[in-house]
Tab-separated table of C-alpha atoms in Angstrom:
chain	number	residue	atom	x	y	z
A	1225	UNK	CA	160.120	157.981	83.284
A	1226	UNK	CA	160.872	160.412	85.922
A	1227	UNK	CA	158.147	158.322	88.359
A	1228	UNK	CA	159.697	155.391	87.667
A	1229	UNK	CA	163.214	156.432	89.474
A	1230	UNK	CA	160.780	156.184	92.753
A	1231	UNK	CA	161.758	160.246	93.748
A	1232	UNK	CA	162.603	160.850	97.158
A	1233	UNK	CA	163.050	164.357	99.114
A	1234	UNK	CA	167.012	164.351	98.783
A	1235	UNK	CA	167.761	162.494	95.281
A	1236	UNK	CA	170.364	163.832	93.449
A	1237	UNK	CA	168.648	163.531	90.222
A	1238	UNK	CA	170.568	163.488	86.705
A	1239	UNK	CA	169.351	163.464	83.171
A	1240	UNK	CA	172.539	163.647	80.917
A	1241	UNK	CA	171.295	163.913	77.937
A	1242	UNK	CA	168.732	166.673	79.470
A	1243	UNK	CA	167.364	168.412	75.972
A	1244	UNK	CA	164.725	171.197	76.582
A	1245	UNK	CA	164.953	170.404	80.109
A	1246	UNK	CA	161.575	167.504	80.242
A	1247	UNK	CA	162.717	165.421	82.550
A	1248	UNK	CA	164.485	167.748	84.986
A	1249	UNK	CA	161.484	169.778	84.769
A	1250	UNK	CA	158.818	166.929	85.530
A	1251	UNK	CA	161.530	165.749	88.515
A	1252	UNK	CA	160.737	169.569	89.597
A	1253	UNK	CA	157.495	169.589	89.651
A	1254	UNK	CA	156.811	166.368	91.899
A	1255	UNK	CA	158.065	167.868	94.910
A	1256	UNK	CA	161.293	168.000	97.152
A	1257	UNK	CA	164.812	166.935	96.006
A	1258	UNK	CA	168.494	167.501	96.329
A	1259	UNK	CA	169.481	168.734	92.939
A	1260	UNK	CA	168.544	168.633	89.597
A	1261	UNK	CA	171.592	167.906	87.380
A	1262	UNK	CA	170.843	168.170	83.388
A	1263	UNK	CA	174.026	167.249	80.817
A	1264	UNK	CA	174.079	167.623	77.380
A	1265	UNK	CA	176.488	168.058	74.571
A	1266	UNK	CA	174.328	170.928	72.675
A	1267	UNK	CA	175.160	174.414	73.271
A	1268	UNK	CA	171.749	174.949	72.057
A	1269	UNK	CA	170.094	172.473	73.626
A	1270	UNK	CA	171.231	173.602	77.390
A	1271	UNK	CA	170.002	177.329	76.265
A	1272	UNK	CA	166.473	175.925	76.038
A	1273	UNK	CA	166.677	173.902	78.814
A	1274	UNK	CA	167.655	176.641	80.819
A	1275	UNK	CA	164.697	178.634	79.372
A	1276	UNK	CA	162.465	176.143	80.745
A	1277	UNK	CA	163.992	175.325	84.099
A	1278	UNK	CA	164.827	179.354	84.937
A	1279	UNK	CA	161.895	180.086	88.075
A	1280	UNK	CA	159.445	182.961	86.838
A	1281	UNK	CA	159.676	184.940	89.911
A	1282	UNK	CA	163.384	185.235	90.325
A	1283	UNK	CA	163.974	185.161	86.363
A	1284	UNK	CA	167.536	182.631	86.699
A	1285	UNK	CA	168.068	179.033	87.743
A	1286	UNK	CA	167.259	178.011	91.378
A	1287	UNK	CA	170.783	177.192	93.004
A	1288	UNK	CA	169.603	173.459	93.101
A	1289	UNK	CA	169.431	172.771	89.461
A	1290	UNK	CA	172.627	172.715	87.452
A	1291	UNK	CA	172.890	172.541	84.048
A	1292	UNK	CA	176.133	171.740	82.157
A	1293	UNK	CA	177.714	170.766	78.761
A	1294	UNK	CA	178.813	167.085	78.562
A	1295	UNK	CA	182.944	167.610	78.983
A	1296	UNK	CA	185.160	165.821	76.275
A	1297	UNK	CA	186.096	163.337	79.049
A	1298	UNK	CA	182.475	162.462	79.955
A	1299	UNK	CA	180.304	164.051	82.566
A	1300	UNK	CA	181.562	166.548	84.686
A	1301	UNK	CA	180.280	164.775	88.183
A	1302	UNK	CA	181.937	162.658	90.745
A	1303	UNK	CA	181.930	159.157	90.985
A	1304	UNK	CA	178.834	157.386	93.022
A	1305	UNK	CA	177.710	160.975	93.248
A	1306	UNK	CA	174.118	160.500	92.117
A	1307	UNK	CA	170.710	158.469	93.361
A	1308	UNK	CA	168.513	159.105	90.749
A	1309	UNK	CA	169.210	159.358	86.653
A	1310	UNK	CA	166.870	159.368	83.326
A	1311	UNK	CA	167.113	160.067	80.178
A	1312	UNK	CA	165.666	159.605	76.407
A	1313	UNK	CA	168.202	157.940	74.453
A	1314	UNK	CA	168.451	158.951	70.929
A	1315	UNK	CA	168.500	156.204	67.964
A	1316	UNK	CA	170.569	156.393	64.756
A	1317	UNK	CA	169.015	158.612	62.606
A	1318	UNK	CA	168.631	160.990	65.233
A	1319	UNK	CA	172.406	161.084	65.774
A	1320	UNK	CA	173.485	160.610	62.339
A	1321	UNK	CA	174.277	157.395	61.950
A	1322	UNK	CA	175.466	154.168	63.640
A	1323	UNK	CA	178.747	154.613	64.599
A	1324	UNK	CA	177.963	158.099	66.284
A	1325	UNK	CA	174.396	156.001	67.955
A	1326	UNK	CA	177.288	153.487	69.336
A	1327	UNK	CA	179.747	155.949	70.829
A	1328	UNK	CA	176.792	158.041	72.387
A	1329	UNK	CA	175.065	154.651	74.220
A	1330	UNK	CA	178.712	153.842	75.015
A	1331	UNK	CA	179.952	157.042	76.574
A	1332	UNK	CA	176.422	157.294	78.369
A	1333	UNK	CA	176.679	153.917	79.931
A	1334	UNK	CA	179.672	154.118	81.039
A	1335	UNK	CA	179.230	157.121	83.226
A	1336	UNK	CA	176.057	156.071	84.061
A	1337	UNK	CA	178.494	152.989	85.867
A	1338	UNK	CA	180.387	155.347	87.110
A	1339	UNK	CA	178.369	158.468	88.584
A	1340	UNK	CA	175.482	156.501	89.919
A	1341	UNK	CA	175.708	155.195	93.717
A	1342	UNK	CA	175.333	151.456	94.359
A	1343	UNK	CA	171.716	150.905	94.660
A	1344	UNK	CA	171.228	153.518	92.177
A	1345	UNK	CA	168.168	153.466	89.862
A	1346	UNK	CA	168.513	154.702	86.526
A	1347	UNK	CA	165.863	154.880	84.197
A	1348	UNK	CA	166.314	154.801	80.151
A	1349	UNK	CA	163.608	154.844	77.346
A	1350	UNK	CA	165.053	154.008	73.823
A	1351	UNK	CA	164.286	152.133	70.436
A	1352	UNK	CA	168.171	150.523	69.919
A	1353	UNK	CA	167.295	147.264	71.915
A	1354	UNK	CA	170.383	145.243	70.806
A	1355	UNK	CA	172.769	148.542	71.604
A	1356	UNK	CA	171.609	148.959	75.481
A	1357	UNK	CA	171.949	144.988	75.819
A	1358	UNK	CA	175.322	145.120	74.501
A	1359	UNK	CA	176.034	148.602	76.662
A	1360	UNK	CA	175.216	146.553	79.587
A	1361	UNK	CA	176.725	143.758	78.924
A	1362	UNK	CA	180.218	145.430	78.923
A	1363	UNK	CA	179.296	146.906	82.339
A	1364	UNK	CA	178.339	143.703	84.991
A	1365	UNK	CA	177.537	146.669	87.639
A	1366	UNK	CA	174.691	147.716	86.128
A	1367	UNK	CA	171.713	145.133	85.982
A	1368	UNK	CA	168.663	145.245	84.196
A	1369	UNK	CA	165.676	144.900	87.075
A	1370	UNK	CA	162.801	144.674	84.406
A	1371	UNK	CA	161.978	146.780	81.190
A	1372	UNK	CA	158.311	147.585	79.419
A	1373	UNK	CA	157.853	148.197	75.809
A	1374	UNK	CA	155.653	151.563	74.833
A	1375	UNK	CA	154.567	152.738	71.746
A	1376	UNK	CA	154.924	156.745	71.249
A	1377	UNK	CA	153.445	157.187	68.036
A	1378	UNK	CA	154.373	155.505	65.288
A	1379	UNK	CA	157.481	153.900	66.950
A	1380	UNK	CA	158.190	151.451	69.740
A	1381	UNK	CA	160.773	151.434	72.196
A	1382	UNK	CA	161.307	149.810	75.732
A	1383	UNK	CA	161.775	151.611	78.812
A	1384	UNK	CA	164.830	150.056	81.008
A	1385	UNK	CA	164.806	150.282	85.086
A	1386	UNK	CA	168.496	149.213	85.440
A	1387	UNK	CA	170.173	149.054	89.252
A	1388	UNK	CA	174.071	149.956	90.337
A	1389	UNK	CA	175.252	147.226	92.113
A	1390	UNK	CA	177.826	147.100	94.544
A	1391	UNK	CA	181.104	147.669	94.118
């Protein structure tokens, strides 16, 4: 996923639904870039991350990568204040249930529209096909440039290279 945003030496690079940290942590590891912004709702979840993103030989966070919990009013970045994004998005069961699956692809889009810059690249892997096309079709701003279904496992999902237009 994280090769598929096309990473460049000064990408501001956001996962916000970050988890144990994956992504950011791959994003890391492939060289040079601006800062590493993970965003998640889960306490928990942010704790591990930061377990896994913390540098050995300094024992904290390196100034460039900022972790943070996702704020009531959506994520806590500017607007057009980010190149690069990716992220696993979760499906129903995993969230506990529909309704919660449709507010979380809802709230994510939608700062997705508004945190990216225009040319922006975001890059999402999930398994609710008819929720992301209905995500995006409430926000004209952000177009679909092509998609790939994958298997992991047992289940399939598609992986979705999706473009911020211009305003």
């Amino acid at each position: 996923l994280v090769l598929l945003t096309e990473p460049e030496a000064e990408d501001v690079f956001l996962d916000p639904l970050c988890g144990n940290g994956r992504l950011l942590y791959t994003r890391r590891l492939l060289g040079r870039y601006g800062r590493l912004i993970g965003v998640d709702p889960s306490p928990e979840q942010l704790a591990i991350a930061t377990e896994n993103l913390v540098t050995r030989r300094k024992g904290r966070l390196p100034e460039s990568i900022d972790l943070q919990p996702w704020a009531e009013d959506g994520l806590p970045l500017a607007d057009a204040s980010v190149d690069k994004a990716a992220t696993v998005l979760p499906d129903s069961a995993q969230v506990g249930g529909e309704r919660e699956m449709k507010g979380l692809y809802t709230a994510v889009f939608q700062e997705l529209a508004r945190v990216l810059r225009p040319d922006g690249r975001a890059i999402i892997l999930s398994r609710e096909y008819d929720q992301v096309k209905a995500c995006l079709r409430d926000r004209p701003m952000l177009e679909i440039q092509t998609g790939y279904s994958v298997k992991a496992g047992a289940q399939w999902g598609r992986i979705y290279i999706i473009k911020r237009l211009e305003a």
